[in-house]
C-alpha cells in the first residue's frame, strides 16, 4: 500500500453543553472573548465557548504546543470568490472577519470544523484534508415545506414530498446536515447554496451526488454521525482516500475539558 492510499485518520469529539465552565474562558483569545460577551443567551455562550476551547485543546495536543500558540485564520470562501470575481462583498463580509476557522501558528496543517445545536457541540479534525461537520436538532415547529423549497435540490425535494408526514422532519434535517457538512468542509458555508449540493436520501448511505454550477470538491467522503433520535448530524472529508474515523463520546471529551 502506498502512503497516499493509506486511510486518512479523522477524529470527532462530542461535547455536551453541561461541560461548559468558566475555567475554559482562559483558552479563548481576545476576539473570541469579545464575541463570547456579545451573545445574549447563556446557551449560545456555552456552545461557542465549548467549540473554541475544545478546538484549542485538541490542536495543542496534536501539534505538541501550548493552547495559546494555536491561532486561527477565519476564511470565508464565498466572500473570497465574490471579491475575486468583483461581485459585492469581500474578505470581511457583513460582520467583519468571519468564516471557517483554519488552524495557523503552531497548528498549521491541521483542519477542523465545529458545529453546535441544542445541547451538543461537535469538533472534527483531520490532517491536510478539509473537514466539515454539522449537527442539527430536529424541529417540527418551523415551516418545513418552505425550508425544503429553499434548501433541497429538485430530486431531493421529490423524494422528500413522497415521504409520510411523520418522517419528514427527520429526513429534512438529515438532508440538511449532509449538505451543510459538505458546504462547511469547502469553507463556502450556507452562502455556497444548499440547493446546489445534492446528496443521497437520508435512509440510504450518505453520498455526495452532484454539485451544480461547479466549485464543488474533487472528491468527498460523507457519513452520518449518530447523536440520538432528536438530532441529525453528518461529517464530510474532502479526500479521495478511505477515512478511518474515531468518534470520542461526550464523557471522554468532558475528561479532556477538565484537565
Ligand atoms: C457559518 C455557518 C456555516 C454556520 O452554520 P450553523 O448551522 O448556523 O452553525 P454551526 O454550529 O453548524 O457552525 C458554526 C461554526 O461554523 C464555523 N464556520 C463559520 N463560517 C464557516 C464557513 N464559511 N465554512 C465552514 N465553517 C464555518 C465556525 O466555526 C462556527 O463556529 P463559531 O460560531 O463557534 O465560530 C452558516 O451559518 C453560514 O454559512 N452563514 C453565513 C451566512 C452569512 O453571513 N453570509 C454572508 C457572508 S458569507
Ligand atoms: Zn462570507
PDB file of C-alpha atoms and ligand atoms in Angstrom:
ATOM      1  CA  UNK A   1       0.000   0.000   0.000  1.00  0.00           C
ATOM      2  CA  UNK A   2       1.420   3.393  -0.944  1.00  0.00           C
ATOM      3  CA  UNK A   3       1.324   6.178   1.575  1.00  0.00           C
ATOM      4  CA  UNK A   4      -1.303   8.186  -0.344  1.00  0.00           C
ATOM      5  CA  UNK A   5      -3.780   5.281  -0.346  1.00  0.00           C
ATOM      6  CA  UNK A   6      -3.477   4.720   3.408  1.00  0.00           C
ATOM      7  CA  UNK A   7      -6.704   5.606   5.252  1.00  0.00           C
ATOM      8  CA  UNK A   8      -6.952   9.179   6.415  1.00  0.00           C
ATOM      9  CA  UNK A   9      -7.351   9.424  10.193  1.00  0.00           C
ATOM     10  CA  UNK A  10     -10.251  11.667  11.111  1.00  0.00           C
ATOM     11  CA  UNK A  11     -11.489  12.289  14.646  1.00  0.00           C
ATOM     12  CA  UNK A  12     -14.726  13.663  16.047  1.00  0.00           C
ATOM     13  CA  UNK A  13     -15.235  14.851  19.639  1.00  0.00           C
ATOM     14  CA  UNK A  14     -18.739  15.309  21.028  1.00  0.00           C
ATOM     15  CA  UNK A  15     -19.219  17.731  23.906  1.00  0.00           C
ATOM     16  CA  UNK A  16     -22.409  18.201  25.913  1.00  0.00           C
ATOM     17  CA  UNK A  17     -23.235  21.787  26.907  1.00  0.00           C
ATOM     18  CA  UNK A  18     -23.081  20.759  30.586  1.00  0.00           C
ATOM     19  CA  UNK A  19     -19.273  20.560  30.116  1.00  0.00           C
ATOM     20  CA  UNK A  20     -19.052  24.364  29.633  1.00  0.00           C
ATOM     21  CA  UNK A  21     -17.354  26.084  32.575  1.00  0.00           C
ATOM     22  CA  UNK A  22     -15.842  29.496  33.346  1.00  0.00           C
ATOM     23  CA  UNK A  23     -12.436  27.816  33.594  1.00  0.00           C
ATOM     24  CA  UNK A  24     -12.411  27.315  29.837  1.00  0.00           C
ATOM     25  CA  UNK A  25     -12.530  31.073  29.185  1.00  0.00           C
ATOM     26  CA  UNK A  26      -8.768  31.185  29.689  1.00  0.00           C
ATOM     27  CA  UNK A  27      -8.400  29.234  26.433  1.00  0.00           C
ATOM     28  CA  UNK A  28     -10.101  31.925  24.327  1.00  0.00           C
ATOM     29  CA  UNK A  29      -8.204  34.734  22.649  1.00  0.00           C
ATOM     30  CA  UNK A  30      -9.261  38.364  22.880  1.00  0.00           C
ATOM     31  CA  UNK A  31     -11.546  38.425  19.842  1.00  0.00           C
ATOM     32  CA  UNK A  32     -13.201  35.171  20.909  1.00  0.00           C
ATOM     33  CA  UNK A  33     -13.852  36.601  24.375  1.00  0.00           C
ATOM     34  CA  UNK A  34     -15.336  39.724  22.822  1.00  0.00           C
ATOM     35  CA  UNK A  35     -17.593  37.590  20.665  1.00  0.00           C
ATOM     36  CA  UNK A  36     -18.463  35.489  23.706  1.00  0.00           C
ATOM     37  CA  UNK A  37     -19.607  38.569  25.602  1.00  0.00           C
ATOM     38  CA  UNK A  38     -21.906  39.637  22.751  1.00  0.00           C
ATOM     39  CA  UNK A  39     -24.112  36.505  22.928  1.00  0.00           C
ATOM     40  CA  UNK A  40     -27.221  37.280  24.937  1.00  0.00           C
ATOM     41  CA  UNK A  41     -28.266  33.711  25.634  1.00  0.00           C
ATOM     42  CA  UNK A  42     -26.309  31.557  28.056  1.00  0.00           C
ATOM     43  CA  UNK A  43     -26.833  28.563  25.755  1.00  0.00           C
ATOM     44  CA  UNK A  44     -25.131  30.416  22.868  1.00  0.00           C
ATOM     45  CA  UNK A  45     -22.243  31.408  25.154  1.00  0.00           C
ATOM     46  CA  UNK A  46     -21.803  27.791  26.278  1.00  0.00           C
ATOM     47  CA  UNK A  47     -21.820  26.406  22.740  1.00  0.00           C
ATOM     48  CA  UNK A  48     -19.371  28.998  21.410  1.00  0.00           C
ATOM     49  CA  UNK A  49     -17.060  28.596  24.435  1.00  0.00           C
ATOM     50  CA  UNK A  50     -17.015  24.811  24.096  1.00  0.00           C
ATOM     51  CA  UNK A  51     -16.346  24.884  20.359  1.00  0.00           C
ATOM     52  CA  UNK A  52     -13.397  27.264  20.622  1.00  0.00           C
ATOM     53  CA  UNK A  53     -11.902  25.852  23.848  1.00  0.00           C
ATOM     54  CA  UNK A  54     -12.135  22.282  22.612  1.00  0.00           C
ATOM     55  CA  UNK A  55     -10.548  23.235  19.277  1.00  0.00           C
ATOM     56  CA  UNK A  56      -7.560  24.809  21.064  1.00  0.00           C
ATOM     57  CA  UNK A  57      -7.073  21.921  23.491  1.00  0.00           C
ATOM     58  CA  UNK A  58      -7.228  19.262  20.791  1.00  0.00           C
ATOM     59  CA  UNK A  59      -4.992  21.156  18.353  1.00  0.00           C
ATOM     60  CA  UNK A  60      -2.430  21.934  21.079  1.00  0.00           C
ATOM     61  CA  UNK A  61      -2.325  18.248  21.918  1.00  0.00           C
ATOM     62  CA  UNK A  62      -1.848  17.219  18.268  1.00  0.00           C
ATOM     63  CA  UNK A  63       0.667  19.952  17.470  1.00  0.00           C
ATOM     64  CA  UNK A  64       2.585  19.462  20.742  1.00  0.00           C
ATOM     65  CA  UNK A  65       2.316  23.133  21.708  1.00  0.00           C
ATOM     66  CA  UNK A  66       0.586  25.267  24.339  1.00  0.00           C
ATOM     67  CA  UNK A  67      -3.099  26.111  23.677  1.00  0.00           C
ATOM     68  CA  UNK A  68      -2.262  29.829  23.365  1.00  0.00           C
ATOM     69  CA  UNK A  69       0.119  29.040  20.489  1.00  0.00           C
ATOM     70  CA  UNK A  70      -2.813  27.743  18.436  1.00  0.00           C
ATOM     71  CA  UNK A  71      -4.266  30.501  16.274  1.00  0.00           C
ATOM     72  CA  UNK A  72      -6.907  30.558  13.553  1.00  0.00           C
ATOM     73  CA  UNK A  73      -7.375  32.360  10.280  1.00  0.00           C
ATOM     74  CA  UNK A  74     -11.045  32.864   9.500  1.00  0.00           C
ATOM     75  CA  UNK A  75     -11.677  32.090   5.843  1.00  0.00           C
ATOM     76  CA  UNK A  76     -14.981  32.547   4.049  1.00  0.00           C
ATOM     77  CA  UNK A  77     -14.629  31.059   0.581  1.00  0.00           C
ATOM     78  CA  UNK A  78     -17.923  32.624  -0.517  1.00  0.00           C
ATOM     79  CA  UNK A  79     -16.617  36.124   0.160  1.00  0.00           C
ATOM     80  CA  UNK A  80     -13.196  35.274  -1.306  1.00  0.00           C
ATOM     81  CA  UNK A  81     -14.870  34.187  -4.535  1.00  0.00           C
ATOM     82  CA  UNK A  82     -17.050  37.269  -4.630  1.00  0.00           C
ATOM     83  CA  UNK A  83     -14.048  39.549  -4.236  1.00  0.00           C
ATOM     84  CA  UNK A  84     -12.162  37.581  -6.912  1.00  0.00           C
ATOM     85  CA  UNK A  85     -14.984  37.987  -9.411  1.00  0.00           C
ATOM     86  CA  UNK A  86     -15.542  41.603  -8.403  1.00  0.00           C
ATOM     87  CA  UNK A  87     -19.049  40.935  -7.065  1.00  0.00           C
ATOM     88  CA  UNK A  88     -20.307  42.693  -3.950  1.00  0.00           C
ATOM     89  CA  UNK A  89     -18.917  41.668  -0.570  1.00  0.00           C
ATOM     90  CA  UNK A  90     -15.324  40.928   0.316  1.00  0.00           C
ATOM     91  CA  UNK A  91     -12.949  39.235   2.664  1.00  0.00           C
ATOM     92  CA  UNK A  92     -14.519  40.855   5.707  1.00  0.00           C
ATOM     93  CA  UNK A  93     -18.192  40.321   4.886  1.00  0.00           C
ATOM     94  CA  UNK A  94     -21.073  41.898   6.745  1.00  0.00           C
ATOM     95  CA  UNK A  95     -19.811  41.417  10.310  1.00  0.00           C
ATOM     96  CA  UNK A  96     -16.078  41.758   9.834  1.00  0.00           C
ATOM     97  CA  UNK A  97     -13.817  38.697   9.762  1.00  0.00           C
ATOM     98  CA  UNK A  98     -15.860  35.512   9.559  1.00  0.00           C
ATOM     99  CA  UNK A  99     -15.818  32.051   8.070  1.00  0.00           C
ATOM    100  CA  UNK A 100     -14.175  28.709   8.599  1.00  0.00           C
ATOM    101  CA  UNK A 101     -11.523  28.654  11.342  1.00  0.00           C
ATOM    102  CA  UNK A 102      -8.333  27.397   9.674  1.00  0.00           C
ATOM    103  CA  UNK A 103      -5.608  26.488  12.192  1.00  0.00           C
ATOM    104  CA  UNK A 104      -2.489  28.627  11.850  1.00  0.00           C
ATOM    105  CA  UNK A 105       0.578  29.219  14.022  1.00  0.00           C
ATOM    106  CA  UNK A 106       1.880  26.051  15.635  1.00  0.00           C
ATOM    107  CA  UNK A 107      -1.151  24.037  14.452  1.00  0.00           C
ATOM    108  CA  UNK A 108      -0.815  24.826  10.743  1.00  0.00           C
ATOM    109  CA  UNK A 109      -1.559  21.798   8.557  1.00  0.00           C
ATOM    110  CA  UNK A 110      -4.442  20.542  10.674  1.00  0.00           C
ATOM    111  CA  UNK A 111      -8.016  21.061   9.542  1.00  0.00           C
ATOM    112  CA  UNK A 112     -11.022  21.392  11.829  1.00  0.00           C
ATOM    113  CA  UNK A 113     -14.735  22.054  11.752  1.00  0.00           C
ATOM    114  CA  UNK A 114     -17.090  22.949  14.595  1.00  0.00           C
ATOM    115  CA  UNK A 115     -20.865  22.678  14.841  1.00  0.00           C
ATOM    116  CA  UNK A 116     -23.356  23.261  17.629  1.00  0.00           C
ATOM    117  CA  UNK A 117     -27.076  22.730  18.035  1.00  0.00           C
ATOM    118  CA  UNK A 118     -29.252  22.314  21.114  1.00  0.00           C
ATOM    119  CA  UNK A 119     -27.208  20.548  23.781  1.00  0.00           C
ATOM    120  CA  UNK A 120     -24.416  19.363  21.513  1.00  0.00           C
ATOM    121  CA  UNK A 121     -21.106  20.611  20.160  1.00  0.00           C
ATOM    122  CA  UNK A 122     -19.089  18.623  17.621  1.00  0.00           C
ATOM    123  CA  UNK A 123     -15.460  19.104  16.649  1.00  0.00           C
ATOM    124  CA  UNK A 124     -13.986  17.271  13.637  1.00  0.00           C
ATOM    125  CA  UNK A 125     -10.248  17.108  12.919  1.00  0.00           C
ATOM    126  CA  UNK A 126      -8.043  15.730  10.144  1.00  0.00           C
ATOM    127  CA  UNK A 127      -4.573  16.384   8.801  1.00  0.00           C
ATOM    128  CA  UNK A 128      -4.291  18.206   5.471  1.00  0.00           C
ATOM    129  CA  UNK A 129      -7.804  17.351   4.292  1.00  0.00           C
ATOM    130  CA  UNK A 130     -10.648  19.824   4.794  1.00  0.00           C
ATOM    131  CA  UNK A 131     -13.397  18.572   7.106  1.00  0.00           C
ATOM    132  CA  UNK A 132     -16.936  19.781   7.703  1.00  0.00           C
ATOM    133  CA  UNK A 133     -19.262  18.702  10.492  1.00  0.00           C
ATOM    134  CA  UNK A 134     -22.868  19.648  11.099  1.00  0.00           C
ATOM    135  CA  UNK A 135     -25.343  18.801  13.857  1.00  0.00           C
ATOM    136  CA  UNK A 136     -28.974  19.877  13.775  1.00  0.00           C
ATOM    137  CA  UNK A 137     -31.715  19.439  16.351  1.00  0.00           C
ATOM    138  CA  UNK A 138     -34.869  18.178  14.647  1.00  0.00           C
ATOM    139  CA  UNK A 139     -37.552  20.816  14.910  1.00  0.00           C
ATOM    140  CA  UNK A 140     -41.194  20.232  13.936  1.00  0.00           C
ATOM    141  CA  UNK A 141     -42.268  23.785  14.600  1.00  0.00           C
ATOM    142  CA  UNK A 142     -40.661  25.533  11.659  1.00  0.00           C
ATOM    143  CA  UNK A 143     -42.147  25.959   8.195  1.00  0.00           C
ATOM    144  CA  UNK A 144     -40.624  22.732   6.928  1.00  0.00           C
ATOM    145  CA  UNK A 145     -42.154  22.855   3.452  1.00  0.00           C
ATOM    146  CA  UNK A 146     -40.811  26.393   2.980  1.00  0.00           C
ATOM    147  CA  UNK A 147     -37.370  25.398   4.245  1.00  0.00           C
ATOM    148  CA  UNK A 148     -37.365  22.344   1.982  1.00  0.00           C
ATOM    149  CA  UNK A 149     -38.201  24.527  -1.033  1.00  0.00           C
ATOM    150  CA  UNK A 150     -35.268  26.768  -0.198  1.00  0.00           C
ATOM    151  CA  UNK A 151     -32.694  24.100   0.580  1.00  0.00           C
ATOM    152  CA  UNK A 152     -33.439  20.819  -1.240  1.00  0.00           C
ATOM    153  CA  UNK A 153     -32.389  20.115  -4.842  1.00  0.00           C
ATOM    154  CA  UNK A 154     -35.226  19.080  -7.202  1.00  0.00           C
ATOM    155  CA  UNK A 155     -34.683  15.300  -6.852  1.00  0.00           C
ATOM    156  CA  UNK A 156     -34.296  15.614  -3.084  1.00  0.00           C
ATOM    157  CA  UNK A 157     -37.494  17.594  -2.898  1.00  0.00           C
ATOM    158  CA  UNK A 158     -39.428  14.990  -4.886  1.00  0.00           C
ATOM    159  CA  UNK A 159     -38.188  12.198  -2.614  1.00  0.00           C
ATOM    160  CA  UNK A 160     -38.968  14.280   0.494  1.00  0.00           C
ATOM    161  CA  UNK A 161     -42.514  15.155  -0.677  1.00  0.00           C
ATOM    162  CA  UNK A 162     -43.247  11.453  -1.166  1.00  0.00           C
ATOM    163  CA  UNK A 163     -42.466  10.673   2.496  1.00  0.00           C
ATOM    164  CA  UNK A 164     -45.220  10.125   5.054  1.00  0.00           C
ATOM    165  CA  UNK A 165     -45.777  13.228   7.210  1.00  0.00           C
ATOM    166  CA  UNK A 166     -44.276  11.616  10.319  1.00  0.00           C
ATOM    167  CA  UNK A 167     -40.890  11.014   8.618  1.00  0.00           C
ATOM    168  CA  UNK A 168     -40.493  14.439   7.056  1.00  0.00           C
ATOM    169  CA  UNK A 169     -38.835  16.407   9.851  1.00  0.00           C
ATOM    170  CA  UNK A 170     -36.152  13.765  10.473  1.00  0.00           C
ATOM    171  CA  UNK A 171     -35.482  13.369   6.748  1.00  0.00           C
ATOM    172  CA  UNK A 172     -35.304  17.114   6.177  1.00  0.00           C
ATOM    173  CA  UNK A 173     -32.657  17.614   8.865  1.00  0.00           C
ATOM    174  CA  UNK A 174     -30.859  14.517   7.581  1.00  0.00           C
ATOM    175  CA  UNK A 175     -30.541  16.136   4.156  1.00  0.00           C
ATOM    176  CA  UNK A 176     -29.623  19.487   5.696  1.00  0.00           C
ATOM    177  CA  UNK A 177     -26.845  18.071   7.905  1.00  0.00           C
ATOM    178  CA  UNK A 178     -25.233  16.205   4.988  1.00  0.00           C
ATOM    179  CA  UNK A 179     -25.370  19.216   2.688  1.00  0.00           C
ATOM    180  CA  UNK A 180     -24.161  21.671   5.309  1.00  0.00           C
ATOM    181  CA  UNK A 181     -21.296  19.379   6.328  1.00  0.00           C
ATOM    182  CA  UNK A 182     -20.119  19.469   2.688  1.00  0.00           C
ATOM    183  CA  UNK A 183     -20.560  23.242   2.407  1.00  0.00           C
ATOM    184  CA  UNK A 184     -18.653  23.750   5.658  1.00  0.00           C
ATOM    185  CA  UNK A 185     -15.828  21.457   4.522  1.00  0.00           C
ATOM    186  CA  UNK A 186     -15.333  23.600   1.400  1.00  0.00           C
ATOM    187  CA  UNK A 187     -15.432  26.791   3.502  1.00  0.00           C
ATOM    188  CA  UNK A 188     -18.296  28.153   1.389  1.00  0.00           C
ATOM    189  CA  UNK A 189     -20.815  27.897   4.219  1.00  0.00           C
ATOM    190  CA  UNK A 190     -24.507  28.326   3.532  1.00  0.00           C
ATOM    191  CA  UNK A 191     -23.747  31.121   1.080  1.00  0.00           C
ATOM    192  CA  UNK A 192     -22.443  28.317  -1.164  1.00  0.00           C
ATOM    193  CA  UNK A 193     -26.093  27.349  -1.813  1.00  0.00           C
ATOM    194  CA  UNK A 194     -27.747  24.333  -0.201  1.00  0.00           C
ATOM    195  CA  UNK A 195     -29.837  23.627  -3.309  1.00  0.00           C
ATOM    196  CA  UNK A 196     -26.738  23.227  -5.471  1.00  0.00           C
ATOM    197  CA  UNK A 197     -25.455  20.307  -3.414  1.00  0.00           C
ATOM    198  CA  UNK A 198     -27.358  17.061  -3.956  1.00  0.00           C
ATOM    199  CA  UNK A 199     -26.893  14.150  -1.563  1.00  0.00           C
ATOM    200  CA  UNK A 200     -28.328  10.651  -1.253  1.00  0.00           C
ATOM    201  CA  UNK A 201     -31.658  10.012   0.517  1.00  0.00           C
ATOM    202  CA  UNK A 202     -31.298  10.109   4.309  1.00  0.00           C
ATOM    203  CA  UNK A 203     -32.475   6.472   4.626  1.00  0.00           C
ATOM    204  CA  UNK A 204     -29.594   5.340   2.391  1.00  0.00           C
ATOM    205  CA  UNK A 205     -25.814   5.506   2.782  1.00  0.00           C
ATOM    206  CA  UNK A 206     -24.549   9.097   2.793  1.00  0.00           C
ATOM    207  CA  UNK A 207     -23.059  10.198  -0.532  1.00  0.00           C
ATOM    208  CA  UNK A 208     -22.470  13.409  -2.460  1.00  0.00           C
ATOM    209  CA  UNK A 209     -24.324  13.014  -5.782  1.00  0.00           C
ATOM    210  CA  UNK A 210     -23.750  16.305  -7.593  1.00  0.00           C
ATOM    211  CA  UNK A 211     -22.661  19.914  -7.172  1.00  0.00           C
ATOM    212  CA  UNK A 212     -24.490  22.157  -9.571  1.00  0.00           C
ATOM    213  CA  UNK A 213     -22.658  25.051 -11.214  1.00  0.00           C
ATOM    214  CA  UNK A 214     -19.108  23.957 -10.350  1.00  0.00           C
ATOM    215  CA  UNK A 215     -16.997  24.952  -7.361  1.00  0.00           C
ATOM    216  CA  UNK A 216     -17.530  21.626  -5.628  1.00  0.00           C
ATOM    217  CA  UNK A 217     -14.772  19.435  -4.215  1.00  0.00           C
ATOM    218  CA  UNK A 218     -12.886  16.997  -6.465  1.00  0.00           C
ATOM    219  CA  UNK A 219     -13.681  14.170  -4.074  1.00  0.00           C
ATOM    220  CA  UNK A 220     -15.678  13.917  -0.880  1.00  0.00           C
ATOM    221  CA  UNK A 221     -16.186  11.269   1.790  1.00  0.00           C
ATOM    222  CA  UNK A 222     -19.516  11.675   3.592  1.00  0.00           C
ATOM    223  CA  UNK A 223     -21.033   9.904   6.594  1.00  0.00           C
ATOM    224  CA  UNK A 224     -23.851  10.394   9.065  1.00  0.00           C
ATOM    225  CA  UNK A 225     -22.953  10.685  12.766  1.00  0.00           C
ATOM    226  CA  UNK A 226     -25.306   9.347  15.408  1.00  0.00           C
ATOM    227  CA  UNK A 227     -26.432  11.841  18.052  1.00  0.00           C
ATOM    228  CA  UNK A 228     -29.673  10.138  19.090  1.00  0.00           C
ATOM    229  CA  UNK A 229     -33.235  10.382  17.721  1.00  0.00           C
ATOM    230  CA  UNK A 230     -33.682  14.136  18.290  1.00  0.00           C
ATOM    231  CA  UNK A 231     -30.712  15.173  16.170  1.00  0.00           C
ATOM    232  CA  UNK A 232     -29.232  14.639  12.725  1.00  0.00           C
ATOM    233  CA  UNK A 233     -25.522  15.010  12.107  1.00  0.00           C
ATOM    234  CA  UNK A 234     -23.042  14.439   9.282  1.00  0.00           C
ATOM    235  CA  UNK A 235     -19.320  14.614   8.594  1.00  0.00           C
ATOM    236  CA  UNK A 236     -17.654  15.434   5.256  1.00  0.00           C
ATOM    237  CA  UNK A 237     -13.950  14.968   4.500  1.00  0.00           C
ATOM    238  CA  UNK A 238     -12.622  16.309   1.205  1.00  0.00           C
ATOM    239  CA  UNK A 239     -10.422  13.408   0.189  1.00  0.00           C
ATOM    240  CA  UNK A 240     -10.404  10.533  -2.283  1.00  0.00           C
ATOM    241  CA  UNK A 241      -8.878   8.269   0.397  1.00  0.00           C
ATOM    242  CA  UNK A 242     -10.682   5.935   2.732  1.00  0.00           C
ATOM    243  CA  UNK A 243     -11.380   7.575   6.063  1.00  0.00           C
ATOM    244  CA  UNK A 244     -10.537   5.886   9.372  1.00  0.00           C
ATOM    245  CA  UNK A 245     -12.963   7.586  11.744  1.00  0.00           C
ATOM    246  CA  UNK A 246     -12.624   7.739  15.536  1.00  0.00           C
ATOM    247  CA  UNK A 247     -15.531   9.249  17.481  1.00  0.00           C
ATOM    248  CA  UNK A 248     -14.966  10.340  21.090  1.00  0.00           C
ATOM    249  CA  UNK A 249     -18.171  10.252  23.175  1.00  0.00           C
ATOM    250  CA  UNK A 250     -19.119  13.216  25.413  1.00  0.00           C
ATOM    251  CA  UNK A 251     -17.782  11.582  28.605  1.00  0.00           C
ATOM    252  CA  UNK A 252     -14.343  11.313  27.043  1.00  0.00           C
ATOM    253  CA  UNK A 253     -14.471  14.917  25.836  1.00  0.00           C
ATOM    254  CA  UNK A 254     -15.570  16.092  29.301  1.00  0.00           C
ATOM    255  CA  UNK A 255     -12.407  14.480  30.743  1.00  0.00           C
ATOM    256  CA  UNK A 256     -10.272  16.358  28.250  1.00  0.00           C
ATOM    257  CA  UNK A 257     -12.008  19.648  29.082  1.00  0.00           C
ATOM    258  CA  UNK A 258     -11.466  19.137  32.828  1.00  0.00           C
ATOM    259  CA  UNK A 259      -7.717  18.644  32.515  1.00  0.00           C
TER     260      UNK A 259
HETATM  261  C1  LIG B   1     -21.448  29.711   9.300  1.00  0.00           C
HETATM  262  C2  LIG B   1     -22.499  28.660   9.026  1.00  0.00           C
HETATM  263  C3  LIG B   1     -21.938  27.613   8.079  1.00  0.00           C
HETATM  264  C4  LIG B   1     -22.888  28.072  10.378  1.00  0.00           C
HETATM  265  O1  LIG B   1     -23.941  27.188  10.325  1.00  0.00           O
HETATM  266  P1  LIG B   1     -24.894  26.947  11.584  1.00  0.00           P
HETATM  267  O2  LIG B   1     -25.703  25.719  11.325  1.00  0.00           O
HETATM  268  O3  LIG B   1     -25.582  28.214  11.894  1.00  0.00           O
HETATM  269  O4  LIG B   1     -23.900  26.709  12.780  1.00  0.00           O
HETATM  270  P2  LIG B   1     -22.922  25.513  13.145  1.00  0.00           P
HETATM  271  O5  LIG B   1     -22.998  25.422  14.606  1.00  0.00           O
HETATM  272  O6  LIG B   1     -23.132  24.288  12.359  1.00  0.00           O
HETATM  273  O7  LIG B   1     -21.473  26.075  12.722  1.00  0.00           O
HETATM  274  C5  LIG B   1     -20.917  27.174  13.361  1.00  0.00           C
HETATM  275  C6  LIG B   1     -19.422  27.142  13.127  1.00  0.00           C
HETATM  276  O8  LIG B   1     -19.144  27.074  11.724  1.00  0.00           O
HETATM  277  C7  LIG B   1     -17.852  27.627  11.516  1.00  0.00           C
HETATM  278  N1  LIG B   1     -17.938  28.422  10.301  1.00  0.00           N
HETATM  279  C8  LIG B   1     -18.284  29.713  10.152  1.00  0.00           C
HETATM  280  N2  LIG B   1     -18.243  30.043   8.837  1.00  0.00           N
HETATM  281  C9  LIG B   1     -17.886  28.945   8.153  1.00  0.00           C
HETATM  282  C10 LIG B   1     -17.666  28.666   6.775  1.00  0.00           C
HETATM  283  N3  LIG B   1     -17.822  29.589   5.821  1.00  0.00           N
HETATM  284  N4  LIG B   1     -17.295  27.405   6.432  1.00  0.00           N
HETATM  285  C11 LIG B   1     -17.128  26.461   7.374  1.00  0.00           C
HETATM  286  N5  LIG B   1     -17.323  26.670   8.691  1.00  0.00           N
HETATM  287  C12 LIG B   1     -17.697  27.894   9.075  1.00  0.00           C
HETATM  288  C13 LIG B   1     -17.459  28.378  12.783  1.00  0.00           C
HETATM  289  O9  LIG B   1     -16.515  27.585  13.437  1.00  0.00           O
HETATM  290  C14 LIG B   1     -18.730  28.403  13.592  1.00  0.00           C
HETATM  291  O10 LIG B   1     -18.483  28.266  14.962  1.00  0.00           O
HETATM  292  P3  LIG B   1     -18.480  29.551  15.911  1.00  0.00           P
HETATM  293  O11 LIG B   1     -19.775  30.233  15.676  1.00  0.00           O
HETATM  294  O12 LIG B   1     -18.375  28.998  17.290  1.00  0.00           O
HETATM  295  O13 LIG B   1     -17.333  30.360  15.491  1.00  0.00           O
HETATM  296  C15 LIG B   1     -23.716  29.307   8.355  1.00  0.00           C
HETATM  297  O14 LIG B   1     -24.487  29.976   9.310  1.00  0.00           O
HETATM  298  C16 LIG B   1     -23.312  30.285   7.266  1.00  0.00           C
HETATM  299  O15 LIG B   1     -22.800  29.911   6.224  1.00  0.00           O
HETATM  300  N6  LIG B   1     -23.521  31.536   7.497  1.00  0.00           N
HETATM  301  C17 LIG B   1     -23.072  32.547   6.557  1.00  0.00           C
HETATM  302  C18 LIG B   1     -24.207  33.434   6.264  1.00  0.00           C
HETATM  303  C19 LIG B   1     -23.663  34.804   6.023  1.00  0.00           C
HETATM  304  O16 LIG B   1     -23.404  35.554   6.948  1.00  0.00           O
HETATM  305  N7  LIG B   1     -23.451  35.138   4.764  1.00  0.00           N
HETATM  306  C20 LIG B   1     -22.883  36.403   4.411  1.00  0.00           C
HETATM  307  C21 LIG B   1     -21.375  36.361   4.484  1.00  0.00           C
HETATM  308  S1  LIG B   1     -20.713  34.969   3.680  1.00  0.00           S
HETATM  309 ZN1  LIG B   2     -18.519  35.455   3.835  1.00  0.00          ZN
END
